[in-house]
Amino acid sequence: MLGTAPPADDLFLSKEELLDKGALILADGNAQYDAPKPSFYHADKGVRLYAGDALQLLQQCRSEAFDLIFADPPYFLSDGGITCHAGQMVSVDKGQWDAARSFHEVHDFNVQWLRECRRVLKPNGTIFVSGTHHNIYSVGFAMQQLGYAILNDIAWFKVNPPPNLSCRYFTHATETVLWAKKDKKAKHYFDYETMKSIGDPAPGKQMLSLWRIQPPKPWEKRYGKHPTQKPEELLMRIVQAASKPGDLVLDPFCGSGTTGVAAVRLGRRFVGFEIEEDFTAVAVARLRDDIAYR
């Protein structure tokens, strides 16, 4: 059942609570504050998608609200360069949200959103963060600075990667996915038996931290394209491995909504944040149709 307005106080702090924690500053003391309203909400499935800045929305969330977080933060690679996609040379300018920044700016940003993610994660919850060599080392360092305990550095092997055009280095064929819990003492959940039954490289074998997964299929992009869209198989594996049915999953950089699709299919509740209007529209369309199909 589609709903018009979910209860805000179960996820977001009130105006008074935000003022107390210093996350909300009012210029005249009389300014109005309205809790975020979702662009998409499905009451029965527990799915919400919010259009807005990830850091601002995270700061408004209640502490210890989420069982699992998956994040694919900006890579900050949009600097006017070119790459190869589907056999064609294309620009790497993805938009202002991915505009190139200095290392210190990038790391400061990673510390800020990871700090908030740690606050909103339940005591035994875990977080997965995906990235390339351009950003993932800052993410890993920030995690250690903030007190996370890293469980795995998973290498997602893209079975058919695009070629490198310069021919001056090895072709990039992997992305790293860091999996971490809040601290060393946290007792995190891991569906070991299901992961073993899926198997990678073979069913019945312990799943390795090297995952052979194809890039997104063409039909996964039928609602519109996202430049860093992840394959549904990758998110299905992550959500199934580290959460239980009914758990609440967050994706603060929701993009085209792949995490939400995986959560719905596996019976998890979902909250997504996305700053770009075009990608929000794609995610809404995907989630609406996937829910209707089920």
mmCIF file of C-alpha atoms in Angstrom:
data_model
loop_
_atom_site.group_PDB
_atom_site.id
_atom_site.type_symbol
_atom_site.label_atom_id
_atom_site.label_comp_id
_atom_site.label_asym_id
_atom_site.label_seq_id
_atom_site.Cartn_x
_atom_site.Cartn_y
_atom_site.Cartn_z
ATOM 1 C CA MET A 1 0.000 0.000 0.000
ATOM 2 C CA LEU A 2 1.351 3.395 -0.983
ATOM 3 C CA GLY A 3 1.216 5.943 1.818
ATOM 4 C CA THR A 4 1.305 9.709 1.760
ATOM 5 C CA ALA A 5 3.178 10.473 4.963
ATOM 6 C CA PRO A 6 5.091 8.034 7.181
ATOM 7 C CA PRO A 7 5.517 8.916 10.845
ATOM 8 C CA ALA A 8 8.559 11.204 10.914
ATOM 9 C CA ASP A 9 9.424 10.797 14.579
ATOM 10 C CA ASP A 10 10.310 7.104 14.239
ATOM 11 C CA LEU A 11 13.263 7.985 11.992
ATOM 12 C CA PHE A 12 13.991 11.709 12.270
ATOM 13 C CA LEU A 13 14.696 13.905 15.274
ATOM 14 C CA SER A 14 12.300 16.678 16.213
ATOM 15 C CA LYS A 15 13.151 20.368 15.858
ATOM 16 C CA GLU A 16 13.883 20.600 19.589
ATOM 17 C CA GLU A 17 16.137 17.536 19.543
ATOM 18 C CA LEU A 18 18.077 18.881 16.565
ATOM 19 C CA LEU A 19 18.565 22.210 18.308
ATOM 20 C CA ASP A 20 19.811 20.440 21.446
ATOM 21 C CA LYS A 21 22.454 18.486 19.514
ATOM 22 C CA GLY A 22 23.518 21.537 17.513
ATOM 23 C CA ALA A 23 22.499 20.024 14.177
ATOM 24 C CA LEU A 24 19.962 22.770 13.500
ATOM 25 C CA ILE A 25 20.683 26.473 13.740
ATOM 26 C CA LEU A 26 17.776 28.896 13.383
ATOM 27 C CA ALA A 27 18.516 32.468 12.390
ATOM 28 C CA ASP A 28 15.719 34.177 14.325
ATOM 29 C CA GLY A 29 14.600 31.530 16.764
ATOM 30 C CA ASN A 30 11.168 31.437 15.144
ATOM 31 C CA ALA A 31 12.002 29.686 11.891
ATOM 32 C CA GLN A 32 9.872 26.721 10.964
ATOM 33 C CA TYR A 33 11.343 23.238 10.724
ATOM 34 C CA ASP A 34 9.597 20.489 8.811
ATOM 35 C CA ALA A 35 10.755 16.897 9.054
ATOM 36 C CA PRO A 36 11.878 15.455 5.709
ATOM 37 C CA LYS A 37 9.064 14.140 3.519
ATOM 38 C CA PRO A 38 9.691 11.159 1.247
ATOM 39 C CA SER A 39 9.545 11.298 -2.524
ATOM 40 C CA PHE A 40 8.331 7.705 -2.368
ATOM 41 C CA TYR A 41 6.766 5.785 0.498
ATOM 42 C CA HIS A 42 5.281 2.294 0.635
ATOM 43 C CA ALA A 43 3.793 1.472 4.017
ATOM 44 C CA ASP A 44 3.414 -2.299 3.623
ATOM 45 C CA LYS A 45 6.980 -2.841 2.419
ATOM 46 C CA GLY A 46 8.478 -0.232 4.748
ATOM 47 C CA VAL A 47 10.194 1.605 1.892
ATOM 48 C CA ARG A 48 11.051 5.320 1.931
ATOM 49 C CA LEU A 49 13.082 7.380 -0.509
ATOM 50 C CA TYR A 50 14.083 10.958 0.346
ATOM 51 C CA ALA A 51 15.401 13.582 -2.068
ATOM 52 C CA GLY A 52 18.132 15.597 -0.396
ATOM 53 C CA ASP A 53 21.726 15.885 0.775
ATOM 54 C CA ALA A 54 22.958 12.688 2.438
ATOM 55 C CA LEU A 55 24.918 14.398 5.210
ATOM 56 C CA GLN A 56 22.068 16.733 6.153
ATOM 57 C CA LEU A 57 19.547 13.890 6.218
ATOM 58 C CA LEU A 58 21.890 11.666 8.234
ATOM 59 C CA GLN A 59 22.324 14.425 10.816
ATOM 60 C CA GLN A 60 18.554 14.528 11.267
ATOM 61 C CA CYS A 61 18.190 10.765 11.807
ATOM 62 C CA ARG A 62 17.754 9.196 15.207
ATOM 63 C CA SER A 63 20.705 7.295 16.643
ATOM 64 C CA GLU A 64 20.873 3.499 16.290
ATOM 65 C CA ALA A 65 18.067 3.354 13.724
ATOM 66 C CA PHE A 66 19.507 1.034 11.053
ATOM 67 C CA ASP A 67 20.536 -2.620 10.977
ATOM 68 C CA LEU A 68 22.582 -2.374 7.783
ATOM 69 C CA ILE A 69 24.050 0.424 5.665
ATOM 70 C CA PHE A 70 25.338 0.195 2.114
ATOM 71 C CA ALA A 71 27.069 3.290 0.755
ATOM 72 C CA ASP A 72 28.555 4.060 -2.640
ATOM 73 C CA PRO A 73 29.790 7.618 -2.034
ATOM 74 C CA PRO A 74 30.924 10.031 -4.772
ATOM 75 C CA TYR A 75 34.275 9.178 -6.339
ATOM 76 C CA PHE A 76 35.032 12.859 -7.132
ATOM 77 C CA LEU A 77 36.389 11.998 -10.583
ATOM 78 C CA SER A 78 34.537 14.538 -12.737
ATOM 79 C CA ASP A 79 37.502 16.535 -13.994
ATOM 80 C CA GLY A 80 36.923 16.721 -17.737
ATOM 81 C CA GLY A 81 38.688 13.447 -18.563
ATOM 82 C CA ILE A 82 37.473 10.632 -20.808
ATOM 83 C CA THR A 83 36.915 6.914 -20.441
ATOM 84 C CA CYS A 84 35.591 4.007 -22.474
ATOM 85 C CA HIS A 85 32.009 2.807 -22.069
ATOM 86 C CA ALA A 86 30.268 0.273 -24.313
ATOM 87 C CA GLY A 87 33.041 0.669 -26.861
ATOM 88 C CA GLN A 88 32.736 4.443 -27.024
ATOM 89 C CA MET A 89 34.807 7.282 -25.602
ATOM 90 C CA VAL A 90 32.714 9.219 -23.088
ATOM 91 C CA SER A 91 33.281 12.065 -20.628
ATOM 92 C CA VAL A 92 33.790 11.237 -16.964
ATOM 93 C CA ASP A 93 31.921 14.390 -15.931
ATOM 94 C CA LYS A 94 29.017 12.856 -14.032
ATOM 95 C CA GLY A 95 27.693 16.071 -12.523
ATOM 96 C CA GLN A 96 28.415 18.628 -9.825
ATOM 97 C CA TRP A 97 27.810 15.995 -7.128
ATOM 98 C CA ASP A 98 30.950 14.187 -8.349
ATOM 99 C CA ALA A 99 33.096 17.258 -9.111
ATOM 100 C CA ALA A 100 36.798 16.840 -8.347
ATOM 101 C CA ARG A 101 38.000 18.121 -4.962
ATOM 102 C CA SER A 102 41.292 18.219 -3.093
ATOM 103 C CA PHE A 103 42.341 15.178 -1.080
ATOM 104 C CA HIS A 104 41.724 16.979 2.207
ATOM 105 C CA GLU A 105 38.214 18.009 1.148
ATOM 106 C CA VAL A 106 37.395 14.470 0.073
ATOM 107 C CA HIS A 107 38.712 12.957 3.299
ATOM 108 C CA ASP A 108 36.892 15.503 5.455
ATOM 109 C CA PHE A 109 33.664 14.651 3.628
ATOM 110 C CA ASN A 110 34.237 10.921 4.164
ATOM 111 C CA VAL A 111 34.871 11.437 7.875
ATOM 112 C CA GLN A 112 31.675 13.474 8.237
ATOM 113 C CA TRP A 113 29.250 11.062 6.608
ATOM 114 C CA LEU A 114 30.910 7.974 8.098
ATOM 115 C CA ARG A 115 30.695 9.537 11.568
ATOM 116 C CA GLU A 116 26.955 10.011 11.109
ATOM 117 C CA CYS A 117 26.547 6.494 9.716
ATOM 118 C CA ARG A 118 28.248 5.064 12.787
ATOM 119 C CA ARG A 119 25.881 7.054 15.015
ATOM 120 C CA VAL A 120 22.719 5.874 13.217
ATOM 121 C CA LEU A 121 23.871 2.243 12.989
ATOM 122 C CA LYS A 122 22.515 -0.149 15.615
ATOM 123 C CA PRO A 123 25.084 -1.542 18.100
ATOM 124 C CA ASN A 124 25.418 -4.832 16.209
ATOM 125 C CA GLY A 125 24.798 -3.394 12.747
ATOM 126 C CA THR A 126 27.317 -3.288 9.924
ATOM 127 C CA ILE A 127 28.180 -1.070 6.961
ATOM 128 C CA PHE A 128 29.428 -1.845 3.452
ATOM 129 C CA VAL A 129 31.154 0.899 1.452
ATOM 130 C CA SER A 130 32.010 0.509 -2.216
ATOM 131 C CA GLY A 131 34.664 2.481 -4.060
ATOM 132 C CA THR A 132 37.606 2.544 -6.430
ATOM 133 C CA HIS A 133 41.244 3.297 -5.634
ATOM 134 C CA HIS A 134 40.430 6.998 -6.055
ATOM 135 C CA ASN A 135 38.430 7.125 -2.815
ATOM 136 C CA ILE A 136 38.371 3.824 -0.948
ATOM 137 C CA TYR A 137 41.658 4.324 0.918
ATOM 138 C CA SER A 138 40.370 7.562 2.398
ATOM 139 C CA VAL A 139 37.191 5.714 3.380
ATOM 140 C CA GLY A 140 39.156 2.931 5.079
ATOM 141 C CA PHE A 141 41.371 5.395 6.940
ATOM 142 C CA ALA A 142 38.325 7.386 8.060
ATOM 143 C CA MET A 143 36.692 4.205 9.335
ATOM 144 C CA GLN A 144 39.721 3.429 11.474
ATOM 145 C CA GLN A 145 39.882 7.003 12.748
ATOM 146 C CA LEU A 146 36.240 6.786 13.844
ATOM 147 C CA GLY A 147 36.527 3.447 15.646
ATOM 148 C CA TYR A 148 34.954 1.065 13.153
ATOM 149 C CA ALA A 149 36.329 -2.482 13.012
ATOM 150 C CA ILE A 150 36.864 -3.582 9.408
ATOM 151 C CA LEU A 151 35.713 -7.167 8.802
ATOM 152 C CA ASN A 152 36.607 -7.633 5.132
ATOM 153 C CA ASP A 153 37.968 -5.821 2.128
ATOM 154 C CA ILE A 154 36.002 -7.500 -0.645
ATOM 155 C CA ALA A 155 37.263 -7.302 -4.210
ATOM 156 C CA TRP A 156 34.409 -7.161 -6.698
ATOM 157 C CA PHE A 157 35.881 -8.531 -9.935
ATOM 158 C CA LYS A 158 34.080 -7.041 -12.938
ATOM 159 C CA VAL A 159 34.133 -9.964 -15.323
ATOM 160 C CA ASN A 160 34.081 -7.810 -18.468
ATOM 161 C CA PRO A 161 35.723 -4.464 -17.576
ATOM 162 C CA PRO A 162 36.132 -1.622 -20.096
ATOM 163 C CA PRO A 163 39.628 -1.278 -21.591
ATOM 164 C CA ASN A 164 42.002 1.463 -20.518
ATOM 165 C CA LEU A 165 42.568 3.932 -23.329
ATOM 166 C CA SER A 166 46.089 5.052 -22.481
ATOM 167 C CA CYS A 167 47.632 1.554 -22.415
ATOM 168 C CA ARG A 168 50.034 2.841 -19.759
ATOM 169 C CA TYR A 169 48.799 0.802 -16.763
ATOM 170 C CA PHE A 170 46.904 -2.391 -15.921
ATOM 171 C CA THR A 171 43.212 -2.368 -16.846
ATOM 172 C CA HIS A 172 41.048 -1.598 -13.820
ATOM 173 C CA ALA A 173 38.914 -4.691 -13.243
ATOM 174 C CA THR A 174 37.904 -4.470 -9.578
ATOM 175 C CA GLU A 175 36.176 -2.288 -7.041
ATOM 176 C CA THR A 176 36.734 -2.634 -3.315
ATOM 177 C CA VAL A 177 33.858 -3.119 -0.898
ATOM 178 C CA LEU A 178 34.791 -2.555 2.751
ATOM 179 C CA TRP A 179 32.639 -4.308 5.355
ATOM 180 C CA ALA A 180 32.846 -3.011 8.924
ATOM 181 C CA LYS A 181 31.084 -3.106 12.287
ATOM 182 C CA LYS A 182 30.753 -0.242 14.784
ATOM 183 C CA ASP A 183 33.593 -1.408 17.016
ATOM 184 C CA LYS A 184 35.631 -4.486 17.866
ATOM 185 C CA LYS A 185 33.239 -5.669 20.589
ATOM 186 C CA ALA A 186 30.100 -5.554 18.421
ATOM 187 C CA LYS A 187 28.490 -8.940 17.705
ATOM 188 C CA HIS A 188 27.553 -8.564 14.063
ATOM 189 C CA TYR A 189 25.254 -10.804 12.019
ATOM 190 C CA PHE A 190 26.567 -12.876 9.110
ATOM 191 C CA ASP A 191 24.506 -15.443 7.164
ATOM 192 C CA TYR A 192 27.427 -17.809 6.726
ATOM 193 C CA GLU A 193 25.408 -20.839 5.619
ATOM 194 C CA THR A 194 23.563 -19.029 2.840
ATOM 195 C CA MET A 195 26.773 -17.487 1.570
ATOM 196 C CA LYS A 196 28.388 -20.933 1.592
ATOM 197 C CA SER A 197 25.444 -22.423 -0.324
ATOM 198 C CA ILE A 198 25.742 -19.717 -2.992
ATOM 199 C CA GLY A 199 29.474 -20.217 -3.091
ATOM 200 C CA ASP A 200 32.045 -18.164 -4.911
ATOM 201 C CA PRO A 201 33.955 -19.780 -6.561
ATOM 202 C CA ALA A 202 31.710 -22.876 -6.107
ATOM 203 C CA PRO A 203 28.532 -23.819 -4.168
ATOM 204 C CA GLY A 204 29.293 -25.567 -0.900
ATOM 205 C CA LYS A 205 32.646 -23.850 -0.514
ATOM 206 C CA GLN A 206 33.330 -20.997 1.885
ATOM 207 C CA MET A 207 32.630 -17.764 0.052
ATOM 208 C CA LEU A 208 35.817 -15.867 -0.674
ATOM 209 C CA SER A 209 36.327 -12.125 -0.441
ATOM 210 C CA LEU A 210 36.830 -12.112 -4.219
ATOM 211 C CA TRP A 211 33.415 -11.818 -5.864
ATOM 212 C CA ARG A 212 33.027 -12.519 -9.571
ATOM 213 C CA ILE A 213 29.950 -10.530 -10.568
ATOM 214 C CA GLN A 214 29.013 -9.136 -13.961
ATOM 215 C CA PRO A 215 28.358 -5.375 -14.311
ATOM 216 C CA PRO A 216 24.673 -4.340 -14.392
ATOM 217 C CA LYS A 217 22.643 -6.003 -17.133
ATOM 218 C CA PRO A 218 21.005 -3.719 -19.734
ATOM 219 C CA TRP A 219 17.533 -4.415 -18.354
ATOM 220 C CA GLU A 220 18.650 -3.167 -14.928
ATOM 221 C CA LYS A 221 19.045 0.270 -16.539
ATOM 222 C CA ARG A 222 15.705 0.338 -18.345
ATOM 223 C CA TYR A 223 14.405 3.196 -16.167
ATOM 224 C CA GLY A 224 17.465 5.360 -16.789
ATOM 225 C CA LYS A 225 21.225 5.189 -16.401
ATOM 226 C CA HIS A 226 23.411 6.008 -13.429
ATOM 227 C CA PRO A 227 27.181 6.363 -14.062
ATOM 228 C CA THR A 228 28.199 4.178 -11.114
ATOM 229 C CA GLN A 229 25.213 1.829 -10.948
ATOM 230 C CA LYS A 230 25.900 -1.424 -9.125
ATOM 231 C CA PRO A 231 24.574 -4.806 -10.301
ATOM 232 C CA GLU A 232 21.548 -6.204 -8.505
ATOM 233 C CA GLU A 233 23.449 -9.429 -7.826
ATOM 234 C CA LEU A 234 26.046 -7.522 -5.787
ATOM 235 C CA LEU A 235 23.457 -5.843 -3.568
ATOM 236 C CA MET A 236 21.370 -8.990 -3.200
ATOM 237 C CA ARG A 237 24.452 -10.758 -1.847
ATOM 238 C CA ILE A 238 25.333 -7.930 0.546
ATOM 239 C CA VAL A 239 21.821 -7.490 1.932
ATOM 240 C CA GLN A 240 21.310 -11.230 2.364
ATOM 241 C CA ALA A 241 24.703 -11.754 3.991
ATOM 242 C CA ALA A 242 24.410 -9.086 6.675
ATOM 243 C CA SER A 243 20.726 -8.607 7.522
ATOM 244 C CA LYS A 244 17.599 -10.539 8.450
ATOM 245 C CA PRO A 245 14.045 -10.284 7.077
ATOM 246 C CA GLY A 246 12.369 -7.194 8.513
ATOM 247 C CA ASP A 247 15.662 -5.388 9.194
ATOM 248 C CA LEU A 248 16.000 -1.726 8.209
ATOM 249 C CA VAL A 249 18.563 -1.016 5.468
ATOM 250 C CA LEU A 250 19.918 2.453 4.625
ATOM 251 C CA ASP A 251 21.599 3.681 1.449
ATOM 252 C CA PRO A 252 22.625 7.332 1.944
ATOM 253 C CA PHE A 253 23.790 7.691 -1.689
ATOM 254 C CA CYS A 254 20.887 5.840 -3.235
ATOM 255 C CA GLY A 255 21.524 6.590 -6.907
ATOM 256 C CA SER A 256 19.220 4.510 -9.091
ATOM 257 C CA GLY A 257 17.836 2.515 -6.156
ATOM 258 C CA THR A 258 19.565 -0.855 -6.529
ATOM 259 C CA THR A 259 19.942 -1.317 -2.765
ATOM 260 C CA GLY A 260 16.231 -0.656 -2.321
ATOM 261 C CA VAL A 261 15.330 -3.203 -4.986
ATOM 262 C CA ALA A 262 17.482 -5.840 -3.256
ATOM 263 C CA ALA A 263 15.963 -5.002 0.137
ATOM 264 C CA VAL A 264 12.394 -5.316 -1.182
ATOM 265 C CA ARG A 265 13.080 -8.659 -2.844
ATOM 266 C CA LEU A 266 14.597 -10.052 0.343
ATOM 267 C CA GLY A 267 11.874 -8.788 2.691
ATOM 268 C CA ARG A 268 13.873 -6.004 4.335
ATOM 269 C CA ARG A 269 12.678 -2.457 4.980
ATOM 270 C CA PHE A 270 14.529 0.326 3.215
ATOM 271 C CA VAL A 271 15.433 4.013 3.501
ATOM 272 C CA GLY A 272 17.299 5.798 0.717
ATOM 273 C CA PHE A 273 18.692 9.319 0.302
ATOM 274 C CA GLU A 274 19.520 10.824 -3.109
ATOM 275 C CA ILE A 275 20.531 14.400 -3.907
ATOM 276 C CA GLU A 276 20.060 14.350 -7.708
ATOM 277 C CA GLU A 277 16.477 14.785 -8.952
ATOM 278 C CA ASP A 278 17.020 12.715 -12.107
ATOM 279 C CA PHE A 279 18.386 9.745 -10.164
ATOM 280 C CA THR A 280 15.631 10.068 -7.565
ATOM 281 C CA ALA A 281 13.074 9.727 -10.365
ATOM 282 C CA VAL A 282 14.831 6.602 -11.663
ATOM 283 C CA ALA A 283 14.922 5.055 -8.180
ATOM 284 C CA VAL A 284 11.236 5.832 -7.559
ATOM 285 C CA ALA A 285 10.239 4.201 -10.853
ATOM 286 C CA ARG A 286 12.324 1.094 -10.150
ATOM 287 C CA LEU A 287 11.042 0.678 -6.609
ATOM 288 C CA ARG A 288 7.421 1.292 -7.550
ATOM 289 C CA ASP A 289 7.476 -1.292 -10.332
ATOM 290 C CA ASP A 290 9.466 -3.862 -8.369
ATOM 291 C CA ILE A 291 7.052 -3.641 -5.443
ATOM 292 C CA ALA A 292 4.047 -3.896 -7.775
ATOM 293 C CA TYR A 293 5.542 -6.983 -9.422
ATOM 294 C CA ARG A 294 5.810 -8.702 -6.044
#
